[in-house]
Coordinates of C-alpha atoms in Angstrom, one line a residue:
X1 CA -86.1 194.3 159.4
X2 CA -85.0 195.1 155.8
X3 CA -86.0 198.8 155.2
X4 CA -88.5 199.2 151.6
X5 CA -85.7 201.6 149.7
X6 CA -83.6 198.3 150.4
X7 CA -86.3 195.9 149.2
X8 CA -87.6 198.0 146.1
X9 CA -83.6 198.2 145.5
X10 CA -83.7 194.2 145.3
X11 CA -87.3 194.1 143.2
X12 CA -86.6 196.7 140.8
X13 CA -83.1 194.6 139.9
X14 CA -84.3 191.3 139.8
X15 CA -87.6 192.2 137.8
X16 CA -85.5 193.9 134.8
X17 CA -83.2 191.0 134.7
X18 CA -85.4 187.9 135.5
X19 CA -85.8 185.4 132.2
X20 CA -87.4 182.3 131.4
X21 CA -84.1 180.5 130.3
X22 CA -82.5 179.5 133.7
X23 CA -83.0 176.1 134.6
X24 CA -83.3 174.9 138.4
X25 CA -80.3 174.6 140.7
X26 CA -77.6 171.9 141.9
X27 CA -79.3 169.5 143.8
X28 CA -76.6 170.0 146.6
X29 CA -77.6 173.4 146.8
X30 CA -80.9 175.9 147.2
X31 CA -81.9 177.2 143.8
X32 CA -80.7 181.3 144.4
X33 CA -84.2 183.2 144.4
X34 CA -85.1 184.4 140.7
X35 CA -87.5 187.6 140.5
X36 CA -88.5 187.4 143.9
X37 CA -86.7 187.2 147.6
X38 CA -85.3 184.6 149.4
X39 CA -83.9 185.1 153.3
X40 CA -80.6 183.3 154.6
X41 CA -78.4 183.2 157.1
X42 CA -74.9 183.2 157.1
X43 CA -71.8 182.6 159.8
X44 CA -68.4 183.7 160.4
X45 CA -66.2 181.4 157.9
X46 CA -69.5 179.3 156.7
X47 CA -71.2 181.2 153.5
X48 CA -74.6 180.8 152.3
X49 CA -74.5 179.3 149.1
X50 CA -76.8 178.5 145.8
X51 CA -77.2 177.2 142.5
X52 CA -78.1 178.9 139.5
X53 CA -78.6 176.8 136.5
X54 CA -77.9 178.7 132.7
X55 CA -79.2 177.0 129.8
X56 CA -77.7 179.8 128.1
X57 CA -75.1 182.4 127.9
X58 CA -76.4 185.4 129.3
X59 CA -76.0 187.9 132.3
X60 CA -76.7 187.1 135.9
X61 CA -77.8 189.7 138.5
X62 CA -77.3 189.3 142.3
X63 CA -79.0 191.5 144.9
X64 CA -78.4 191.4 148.4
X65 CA -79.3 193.4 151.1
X66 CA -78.0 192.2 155.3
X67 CA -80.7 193.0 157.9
X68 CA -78.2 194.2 160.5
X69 CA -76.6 197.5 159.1
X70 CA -73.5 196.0 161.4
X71 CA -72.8 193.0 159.4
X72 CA -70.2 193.3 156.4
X73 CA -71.3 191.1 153.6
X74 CA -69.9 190.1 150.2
X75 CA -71.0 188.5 147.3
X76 CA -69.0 186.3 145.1
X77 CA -69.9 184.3 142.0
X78 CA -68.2 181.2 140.9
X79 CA -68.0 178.2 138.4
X80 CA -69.2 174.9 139.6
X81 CA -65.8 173.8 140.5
X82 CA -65.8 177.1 143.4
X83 CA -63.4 179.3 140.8
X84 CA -64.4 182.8 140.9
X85 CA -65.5 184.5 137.6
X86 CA -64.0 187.6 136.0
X87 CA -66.1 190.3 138.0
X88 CA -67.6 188.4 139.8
X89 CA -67.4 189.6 143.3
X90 CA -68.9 192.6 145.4
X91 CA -68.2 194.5 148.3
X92 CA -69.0 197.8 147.5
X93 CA -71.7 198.7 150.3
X94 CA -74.1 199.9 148.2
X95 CA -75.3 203.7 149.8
X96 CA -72.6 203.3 152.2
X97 CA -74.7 200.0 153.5
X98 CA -72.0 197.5 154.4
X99 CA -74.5 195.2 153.9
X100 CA -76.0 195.8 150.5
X101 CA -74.3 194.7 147.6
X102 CA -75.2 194.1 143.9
X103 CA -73.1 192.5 140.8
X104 CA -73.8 191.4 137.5
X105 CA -71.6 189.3 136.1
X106 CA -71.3 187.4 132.1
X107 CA -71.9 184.3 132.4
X108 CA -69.9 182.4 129.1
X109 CA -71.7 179.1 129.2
X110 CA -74.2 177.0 129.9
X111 CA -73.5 175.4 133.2
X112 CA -73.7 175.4 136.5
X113 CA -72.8 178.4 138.6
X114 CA -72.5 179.1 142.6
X115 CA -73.5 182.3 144.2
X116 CA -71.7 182.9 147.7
X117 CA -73.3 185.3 150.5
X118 CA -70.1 185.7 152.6
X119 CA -70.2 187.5 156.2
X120 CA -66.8 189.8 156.1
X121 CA -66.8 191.1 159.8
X122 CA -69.6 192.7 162.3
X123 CA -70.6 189.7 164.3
X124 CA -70.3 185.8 164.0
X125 CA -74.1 185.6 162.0
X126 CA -75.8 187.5 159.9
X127 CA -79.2 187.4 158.3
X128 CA -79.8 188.9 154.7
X129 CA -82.3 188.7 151.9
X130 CA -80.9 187.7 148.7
X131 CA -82.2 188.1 144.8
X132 CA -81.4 186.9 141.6
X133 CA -82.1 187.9 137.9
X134 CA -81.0 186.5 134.4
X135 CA -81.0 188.2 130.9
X136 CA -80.5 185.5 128.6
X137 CA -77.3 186.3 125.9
X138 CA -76.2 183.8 123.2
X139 CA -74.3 186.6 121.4
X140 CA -72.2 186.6 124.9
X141 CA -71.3 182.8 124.9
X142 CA -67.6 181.6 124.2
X143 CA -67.1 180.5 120.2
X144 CA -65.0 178.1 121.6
X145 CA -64.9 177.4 125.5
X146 CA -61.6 176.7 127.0
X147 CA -61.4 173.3 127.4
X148 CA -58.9 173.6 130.6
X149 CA -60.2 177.2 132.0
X150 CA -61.6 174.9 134.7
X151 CA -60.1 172.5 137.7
X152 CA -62.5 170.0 136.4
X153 CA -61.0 170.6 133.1
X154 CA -57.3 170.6 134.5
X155 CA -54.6 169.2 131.8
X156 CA -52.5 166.2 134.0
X157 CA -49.0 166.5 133.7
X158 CA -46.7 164.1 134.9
X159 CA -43.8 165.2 137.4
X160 CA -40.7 166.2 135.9
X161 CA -41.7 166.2 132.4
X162 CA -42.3 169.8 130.5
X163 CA -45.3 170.9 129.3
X164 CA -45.4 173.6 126.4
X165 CA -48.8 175.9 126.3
X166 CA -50.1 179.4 125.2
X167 CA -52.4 182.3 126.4
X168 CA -53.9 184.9 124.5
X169 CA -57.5 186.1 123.6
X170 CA -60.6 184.9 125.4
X171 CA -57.5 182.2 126.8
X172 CA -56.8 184.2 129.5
X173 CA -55.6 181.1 132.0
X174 CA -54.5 177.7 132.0
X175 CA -55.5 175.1 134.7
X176 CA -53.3 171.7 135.5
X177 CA -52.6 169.0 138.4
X178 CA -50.1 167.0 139.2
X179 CA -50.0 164.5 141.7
X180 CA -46.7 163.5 144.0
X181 CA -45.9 159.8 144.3
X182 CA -44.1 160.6 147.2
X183 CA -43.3 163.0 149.6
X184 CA -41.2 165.9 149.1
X185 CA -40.3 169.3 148.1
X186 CA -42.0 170.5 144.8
X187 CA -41.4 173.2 142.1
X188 CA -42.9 174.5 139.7
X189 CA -41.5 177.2 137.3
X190 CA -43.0 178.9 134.6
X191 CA -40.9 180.5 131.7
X192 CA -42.0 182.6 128.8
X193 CA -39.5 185.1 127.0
X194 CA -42.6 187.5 126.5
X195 CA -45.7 188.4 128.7
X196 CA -46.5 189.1 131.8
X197 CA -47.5 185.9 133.4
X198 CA -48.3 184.8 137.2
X199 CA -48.0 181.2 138.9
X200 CA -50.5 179.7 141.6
X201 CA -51.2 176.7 143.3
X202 CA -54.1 175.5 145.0
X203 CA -55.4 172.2 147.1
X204 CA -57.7 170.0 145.6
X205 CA -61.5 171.4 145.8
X206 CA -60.6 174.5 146.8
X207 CA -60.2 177.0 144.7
X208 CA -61.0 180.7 146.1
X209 CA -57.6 180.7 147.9
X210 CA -53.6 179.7 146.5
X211 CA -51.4 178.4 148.9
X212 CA -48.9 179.7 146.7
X213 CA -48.8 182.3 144.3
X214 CA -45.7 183.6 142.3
X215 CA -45.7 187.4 140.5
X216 CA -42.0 187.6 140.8
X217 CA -40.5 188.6 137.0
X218 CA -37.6 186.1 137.5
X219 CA -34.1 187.5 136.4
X220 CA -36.1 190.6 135.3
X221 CA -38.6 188.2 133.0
X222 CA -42.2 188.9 133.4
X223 CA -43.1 185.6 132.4
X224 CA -40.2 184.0 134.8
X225 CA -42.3 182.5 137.6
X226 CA -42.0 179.6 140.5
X227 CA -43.5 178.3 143.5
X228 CA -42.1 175.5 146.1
X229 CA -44.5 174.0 148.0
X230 CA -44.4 171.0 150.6
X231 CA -46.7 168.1 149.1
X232 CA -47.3 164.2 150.9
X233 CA -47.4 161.2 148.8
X234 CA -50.2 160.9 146.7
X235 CA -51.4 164.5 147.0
X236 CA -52.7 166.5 144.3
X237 CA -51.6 169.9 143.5
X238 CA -53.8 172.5 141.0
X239 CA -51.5 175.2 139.4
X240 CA -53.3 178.1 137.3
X241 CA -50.9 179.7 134.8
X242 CA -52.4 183.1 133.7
X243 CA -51.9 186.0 132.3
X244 CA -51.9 190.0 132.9
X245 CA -52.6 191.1 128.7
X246 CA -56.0 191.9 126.9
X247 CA -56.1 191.6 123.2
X248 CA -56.0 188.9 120.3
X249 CA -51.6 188.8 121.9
X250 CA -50.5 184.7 122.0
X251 CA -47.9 184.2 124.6
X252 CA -46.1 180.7 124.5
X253 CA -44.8 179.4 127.6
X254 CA -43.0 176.3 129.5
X255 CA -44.3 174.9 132.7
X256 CA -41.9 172.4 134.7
X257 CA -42.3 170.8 137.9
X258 CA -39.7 168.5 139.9
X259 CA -40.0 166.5 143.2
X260 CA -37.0 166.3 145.8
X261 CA -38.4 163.3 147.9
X262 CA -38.1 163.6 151.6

């Protein structure tokens, strides 16, 4: 059972936060609990997950509290397309509880948004109650939203040819795909004669984890940066281009990719 100090922990979050302007969630998924508790379950490698709808910028709350004090969970917030937001994941075992966490994390835009219950270790299940809160924030929205910060909003570039791109301010990353018509060896570089970028690739619809990842400083240039990766015909790569700086700071910078067939 989950103790009171845990449950009042949860109530006490989730009735500061709670707010009239979040919508209902993805049909694919169970609305996460607003104001009041919800219980899950979740398994070794197969996350709880649920939908929260903003109609608004604003700031979400998550509170989550694990039943067994043996299971490690963690709490991660992501876009609808599964990429994680900036701050937006927990593992701090709240009271030395490796099982309670809390965030709260901005979220930029309307949209949807996916909130994953993840067990880390202590068992192959673990059952938890989980909370949710939102204090509505216009003031916090984007002026202008990145139009490829996304995969869904991923610039298609075309094998071989360069592409020419910047970073700086609330443009912190860039997202593109390319597909192979055949299959091969490919490469991407990155070069940018100032700033600190990093390079990483990712399959198609799954975005938490590169295959690749590239933080190298090629010939002693932070903004030097490649990845080879093995790819089939017709496959789909996602590449992230981002960037290390804070600040108003515009970095220009080349990507290339090639294809050495089979």
């Amino acid at each position: 059972m989950v103790s009171s100090r845990r449950a009042s922990f949860v109530a006490v979050l989730t009735g500061l936060l709670a707010g009239p302007a979040l919508g209902q969630g993805a049909p694919a998924r169970p609305a996460l609990p607003m104001g009041a508790q919800a219980n899950g379950v979740c398994a070794d490698g197969a996350p709880a997950i649920y939908a929260v709808k903003a109609e608004t910028a604003g700031i979400l709350a998550v509170a989550l509290s694990g039943e067994s004090p043996e299971n490690d969970l963690v709490l991660v917030v992501t876009d609808e397309d599964g990429q994680p937001l900036p701050d937006g994941r927990s593992d701090r075992d709240h009271r030395g509880n490796p099982g309670q966490e809390f965030l709260a994390v901005i979220l930029s835009e309307p949209g949807t948004y996916l909130v994953h219950v993840e067990l880390s270790s202590g068992g192959e299940r673990a059952k938890f109650s989980v909370s949710g809160g939102f204090a509505p924030a216009p003031a916090l929205a984007d002026p202008s939203p990145d139009p490829d910060g996304r995969p869904s909003r991923a610039t298609t570039i075309t094998v071989g040819k360069a592409v020419e791109d910047t970073l700086g301010g609330a443009d912190a990353w860039d997202w593109f795909k390319v597909q192979a018509a055949e299959a091969g060896t490919l490469t991407i570089l990155t070069k940018a004669p100032e700033g600190d970028l990093k390079l990483e690739a990712f399959h198609e619809g799954r975005f938490r984890q590169p295959i690749a990842v590239s933080d190298q400083d090629l010939q002693g240039v932070k903004g030097n940066e490649s990845l080879t990766i093995d790819v089939e015909a017709g496959q789909t790569i996602y590449i992230r281009v981002s960037t290390f700086f804070s600040g108003e700071e515009v970095v220009p910078y080349r990507l290339v990719t090639g294809l050495i067939p089979n």
